[in-house]
Each structure stands twice: as C-alpha cells, then as structure tokens.
C-alpha cells in the first residue's frame, strides 16, 4: 500500500526554545590557560570584591593619615623641619617644594583608592583600573630596588653611611657582614614582592569577576529580548 508519512519532529516547548547553547566566547575563556589562575576568593576567607574593598579602604586610611601629617607640616614647618646639621648632611629633609609634591601625590592616591573602593562596591570594573595600574607601578619599583641591590650590593653600605649619626641601630646594622646584609634585604624584599603580587592578583580577579558578571547581564538581556521578539 502507499507509504505512511513519517511523523514530523515534536514541537519544542517554551523551556526548550529558551534554552540557548553556551556562547563560544565564554567556553573559550574558561578553557584558556589563564583560567587556572582565576579565583573568586582571596585570603582563603572572603570574596575578591570584599577583599578589594578592604584593600581600597586600607590604602585610603593610610594616605589620609599621610595627608594630614603633610598638611600639619605645611601649617607648622618648624615642627617637622630638620636642619642639615641634624641630618649630618648637606641637604634638608623636606623643603616646601617637596612637601607640595608629596601632598599632591597623597591627594591623587586618595582619589585612586576611593575610585577602586567605589568601583568594587558598585561593580563598575573601569573604576578599578587606576588602582590596578598603581599596584603594577609600585611592584615594578620594588622589583627595580631588588635588582639594584643584587647588581650593586655596595650601594647598601653607601646608603647606611649617609644616614644621620643618631639614626636608630645604625652602628649595629653597619657591623653586619655585607653579604649577610644583602641576603637579608633581598629576602625581605622578596617577601614584600610576593605579598604585593598576591594583592595584584586579587584586584585583577575582582576586575575579571565584575567585568564577566556585567557581560553576562548584557548577554542575558539581549537573549531575553531576542526570545521575546
């Protein structure tokens, strides 16, 4: 007899129509070699957003205290003024020009830290970038200091000789073996660099988290509108 027509595919339900395949970009990001270094937690106890907010507030407090000290020094120069005789050298500790530059830097740092704190709290990834750039710059400076100590170890002794005669423990430090002193300083700088590198990774993971979440919200919004149409 005549062949029966084959039944067509069953109609898809609303849930099946709404289920969309995962975007290739997201899968590629998850399979990238840098994904293994990504983590949503820092210090083994808190989220990267919370850690970035705490870090921004901490830097904000430190720079605010420094700014208050600088402003009080500008209003009462005699209180913080050290003469060249007290320093044992031919220079002054802080003149008005250096004080103004330090005050401007403190104000800039307060602004950068406030932007990072606000950006992490309100989930604005772009506001975190200036603080992240400052962290990279600070890490690079400390790395250059470590390299200079390693390449020119004699500069440590020269720096100690230039310190004031009444500097605490100056004689004890200068009596230490130069090789041991270089090793101790390099070890101390290495610990600082490791800690700063970890803080950089926390801020970067916070930026990636906020950026990825904002992109996911945009993708969900576009997909919902396309499905509705």
GROMACS .gro file of C-alpha atoms in nm:
model
  229
    1UNK     CA    1   0.000   0.000   0.000
    2UNK     CA    2   0.109   0.370  -0.004
    3UNK     CA    3   0.386   0.454   0.242
    4UNK     CA    4   0.274   0.622   0.557
    5UNK     CA    5   0.406   0.974   0.608
    6UNK     CA    6   0.670   0.989   0.876
    7UNK     CA    7   0.571   1.194   1.180
    8UNK     CA    8   0.746   1.528   1.199
    9UNK     CA    9   0.954   1.644   1.492
   10UNK     CA   10   0.764   1.715   1.806
   11UNK     CA   11   0.704   2.085   1.872
   12UNK     CA   12   0.953   2.236   2.115
   13UNK     CA   13   0.825   2.359   2.443
   14UNK     CA   14   0.884   2.711   2.568
   15UNK     CA   15   1.161   2.593   2.801
   16UNK     CA   16   1.339   2.421   2.509
   17UNK     CA   17   1.312   2.730   2.295
   18UNK     CA   18   1.454   2.945   2.572
   19UNK     CA   19   1.748   2.711   2.629
   20UNK     CA   20   2.031   2.858   2.428
   21UNK     CA   21   2.372   2.698   2.371
   22UNK     CA   22   2.658   2.843   2.571
   23UNK     CA   23   2.839   3.115   2.377
   24UNK     CA   24   3.168   3.014   2.224
   25UNK     CA   25   3.342   3.313   2.379
   26UNK     CA   26   3.257   3.203   2.732
   27UNK     CA   27   3.370   2.846   2.665
   28UNK     CA   28   3.692   2.973   2.512
   29UNK     CA   29   3.757   3.195   2.815
   30UNK     CA   30   3.703   2.902   3.052
   31UNK     CA   31   3.935   2.680   2.853
   32UNK     CA   32   4.212   2.941   2.827
   33UNK     CA   33   4.540   2.864   3.007
   34UNK     CA   34   4.495   3.172   3.230
   35UNK     CA   35   4.167   3.037   3.373
   36UNK     CA   36   4.355   2.819   3.623
   37UNK     CA   37   4.485   3.136   3.797
   38UNK     CA   38   4.135   3.282   3.832
   39UNK     CA   39   3.968   3.261   4.172
   40UNK     CA   40   3.670   3.433   4.331
   41UNK     CA   41   3.819   3.416   4.681
   42UNK     CA   42   4.118   3.584   4.842
   43UNK     CA   43   4.298   3.529   5.173
   44UNK     CA   44   4.112   3.193   5.187
   45UNK     CA   45   3.814   3.355   5.357
   46UNK     CA   46   3.649   3.634   5.159
   47UNK     CA   47   3.533   3.718   4.809
   48UNK     CA   48   3.760   3.915   4.578
   49UNK     CA   49   3.509   4.201   4.580
   50UNK     CA   50   3.520   4.217   4.958
   51UNK     CA   51   3.899   4.191   4.956
   52UNK     CA   52   3.932   4.473   4.704
   53UNK     CA   53   3.700   4.694   4.910
   54UNK     CA   54   3.901   4.623   5.227
   55UNK     CA   55   4.228   4.689   5.042
   56UNK     CA   56   4.096   5.015   4.897
   57UNK     CA   57   3.974   5.134   5.238
   58UNK     CA   58   4.309   5.041   5.398
   59UNK     CA   59   4.507   5.239   5.138
   60UNK     CA   60   4.256   5.522   5.176
   61UNK     CA   61   4.315   5.539   5.553
   62UNK     CA   62   4.695   5.529   5.516
   63UNK     CA   63   4.703   5.804   5.254
   64UNK     CA   64   4.459   6.014   5.455
   65UNK     CA   65   4.687   5.994   5.760
   66UNK     CA   66   4.987   6.086   5.543
   67UNK     CA   67   4.793   6.380   5.400
   68UNK     CA   68   4.703   6.505   5.748
   69UNK     CA   69   5.070   6.487   5.854
   70UNK     CA   70   5.178   6.675   5.542
   71UNK     CA   71   4.913   6.943   5.589
   72UNK     CA   72   5.011   6.989   5.952
   73UNK     CA   73   5.375   7.016   5.843
   74UNK     CA   74   5.282   7.285   5.591
   75UNK     CA   75   5.092   7.485   5.852
   76UNK     CA   76   5.369   7.446   6.114
   77UNK     CA   77   5.700   7.398   5.929
   78UNK     CA   78   5.918   7.435   6.242
   79UNK     CA   79   5.768   7.124   6.397
   80UNK     CA   80   5.877   6.894   6.113
   81UNK     CA   81   6.178   7.085   5.988
   82UNK     CA   82   6.512   6.907   6.020
   83UNK     CA   83   6.824   7.106   5.952
   84UNK     CA   84   7.124   6.976   5.766
   85UNK     CA   85   7.321   6.969   6.094
   86UNK     CA   86   7.066   6.730   6.247
   87UNK     CA   87   7.081   6.505   5.944
   88UNK     CA   88   7.457   6.514   5.917
   89UNK     CA   89   7.447   6.608   5.551
   90UNK     CA   90   7.430   6.898   5.313
   91UNK     CA   91   7.059   6.877   5.241
   92UNK     CA   92   6.730   6.944   5.412
   93UNK     CA   93   6.481   6.671   5.491
   94UNK     CA   94   6.176   6.845   5.347
   95UNK     CA   95   6.150   7.178   5.178
   96UNK     CA   96   5.829   7.346   5.068
   97UNK     CA   97   5.850   7.215   4.712
   98UNK     CA   98   5.884   6.853   4.823
   99UNK     CA   99   5.603   6.898   5.071
  100UNK     CA  100   5.371   7.029   4.800
  101UNK     CA  101   5.462   6.741   4.567
  102UNK     CA  102   5.402   6.486   4.844
  103UNK     CA  103   5.068   6.648   4.924
  104UNK     CA  104   4.960   6.632   4.559
  105UNK     CA  105   5.061   6.264   4.539
  106UNK     CA  106   4.864   6.188   4.856
  107UNK     CA  107   4.556   6.358   4.714
  108UNK     CA  108   4.592   6.160   4.392
  109UNK     CA  109   4.629   5.835   4.584
  110UNK     CA  110   4.319   5.912   4.791
  111UNK     CA  111   4.123   5.968   4.469
  112UNK     CA  112   4.252   5.643   4.314
  113UNK     CA  113   4.175   5.440   4.628
  114UNK     CA  114   3.828   5.592   4.657
  115UNK     CA  115   3.759   5.506   4.292
  116UNK     CA  116   3.868   5.143   4.348
  117UNK     CA  117   3.652   5.110   4.660
  118UNK     CA  118   3.350   5.261   4.487
  119UNK     CA  119   3.405   5.053   4.173
  120UNK     CA  120   3.425   4.727   4.367
  121UNK     CA  121   3.121   4.817   4.578
  122UNK     CA  122   2.903   4.933   4.287
  123UNK     CA  123   3.051   4.674   4.044
  124UNK     CA  124   3.199   4.924   3.799
  125UNK     CA  125   3.504   4.746   3.658
  126UNK     CA  126   3.652   5.054   3.488
  127UNK     CA  127   3.687   5.236   3.820
  128UNK     CA  128   3.928   4.967   3.946
  129UNK     CA  129   4.178   5.009   3.660
  130UNK     CA  130   4.366   5.315   3.804
  131UNK     CA  131   4.428   5.135   4.134
  132UNK     CA  132   4.543   4.825   3.947
  133UNK     CA  133   4.785   5.037   3.740
  134UNK     CA  134   4.921   5.191   4.062
  135UNK     CA  135   4.980   4.840   4.201
  136UNK     CA  136   5.172   4.741   3.887
  137UNK     CA  137   5.382   5.059   3.906
  138UNK     CA  138   5.458   5.002   4.275
  139UNK     CA  139   5.551   4.638   4.208
  140UNK     CA  140   5.784   4.745   3.925
  141UNK     CA  141   5.959   4.999   4.151
  142UNK     CA  142   6.017   4.740   4.423
  143UNK     CA  143   6.148   4.497   4.162
  144UNK     CA  144   6.396   4.759   4.041
  145UNK     CA  145   6.510   4.812   4.401
  146UNK     CA  146   6.570   4.438   4.439
  147UNK     CA  147   6.762   4.425   4.111
  148UNK     CA  148   6.976   4.724   4.209
  149UNK     CA  149   7.060   4.562   4.545
  150UNK     CA  150   7.152   4.239   4.367
  151UNK     CA  151   7.364   4.407   4.099
  152UNK     CA  152   7.520   4.680   4.315
  153UNK     CA  153   7.538   4.542   4.673
  154UNK     CA  154   7.784   4.815   4.775
  155UNK     CA  155   7.509   5.077   4.749
  156UNK     CA  156   7.365   4.948   5.079
  157UNK     CA  157   7.677   5.045   5.270
  158UNK     CA  158   7.686   5.383   5.094
  159UNK     CA  159   7.325   5.444   5.190
  160UNK     CA  160   7.392   5.349   5.554
  161UNK     CA  161   7.684   5.593   5.572
  162UNK     CA  162   7.460   5.876   5.456
  163UNK     CA  163   7.211   5.818   5.737
  164UNK     CA  164   7.220   6.059   6.034
  165UNK     CA  165   7.453   5.968   6.317
  166UNK     CA  166   7.159   5.946   6.560
  167UNK     CA  167   6.968   5.701   6.335
  168UNK     CA  168   6.849   5.402   6.546
  169UNK     CA  169   7.072   5.092   6.526
  170UNK     CA  170   7.292   5.245   6.257
  171UNK     CA  171   7.616   5.110   6.403
  172UNK     CA  172   7.469   4.764   6.462
  173UNK     CA  173   7.346   4.741   6.103
  174UNK     CA  174   7.678   4.856   5.959
  175UNK     CA  175   7.863   4.597   6.168
  176UNK     CA  176   7.673   4.312   5.998
  177UNK     CA  177   7.858   4.115   5.729
  178UNK     CA  178   7.781   4.289   5.392
  179UNK     CA  179   7.696   3.956   5.226
  180UNK     CA  180   7.455   3.860   5.504
  181UNK     CA  181   7.304   4.207   5.495
  182UNK     CA  182   7.240   4.178   5.120
  183UNK     CA  183   7.079   3.834   5.167
  184UNK     CA  184   6.856   3.964   5.448
  185UNK     CA  185   6.746   4.267   5.246
  186UNK     CA  186   6.678   4.055   4.935
  187UNK     CA  187   6.476   3.809   5.141
  188UNK     CA  188   6.276   4.093   5.295
  189UNK     CA  189   6.210   4.250   4.953
  190UNK     CA  190   6.112   3.910   4.809
  191UNK     CA  191   5.851   3.862   5.081
  192UNK     CA  192   5.715   4.210   5.010
  193UNK     CA  193   5.705   4.141   4.635
  194UNK     CA  194   5.523   3.811   4.688
  195UNK     CA  195   5.264   3.982   4.907
  196UNK     CA  196   5.218   4.268   4.661
  197UNK     CA  197   5.187   4.021   4.374
  198UNK     CA  198   4.913   3.838   4.560
  199UNK     CA  199   4.724   4.163   4.619
  200UNK     CA  200   4.759   4.245   4.248
  201UNK     CA  201   4.607   3.908   4.158
  202UNK     CA  202   4.317   3.970   4.398
  203UNK     CA  203   4.237   4.308   4.241
  204UNK     CA  204   4.272   4.163   3.890
  205UNK     CA  205   4.038   3.873   3.976
  206UNK     CA  206   3.790   4.126   4.115
  207UNK     CA  207   3.807   4.320   3.788
  208UNK     CA  208   3.753   3.999   3.587
  209UNK     CA  209   3.465   3.894   3.811
  210UNK     CA  210   3.282   4.227   3.780
  211UNK     CA  211   3.354   4.253   3.408
  212UNK     CA  212   3.236   3.897   3.345
  213UNK     CA  213   2.923   3.949   3.550
  214UNK     CA  214   2.836   4.269   3.366
  215UNK     CA  215   2.891   4.095   3.032
  216UNK     CA  216   2.669   3.806   3.145
  217UNK     CA  217   2.392   4.050   3.240
  218UNK     CA  218   2.416   4.213   2.896
  219UNK     CA  219   2.410   3.870   2.727
  220UNK     CA  220   2.103   3.764   2.927
  221UNK     CA  221   1.929   4.093   2.842
  222UNK     CA  222   1.998   4.054   2.467
  223UNK     CA  223   1.893   3.686   2.468
  224UNK     CA  224   1.570   3.768   2.652
  225UNK     CA  225   1.482   4.044   2.405
  226UNK     CA  226   1.556   3.816   2.107
  227UNK     CA  227   1.338   3.541   2.253
  228UNK     CA  228   1.056   3.784   2.319
  229UNK     CA  229   1.066   3.907   1.958
   0.00000   0.00000   0.00000
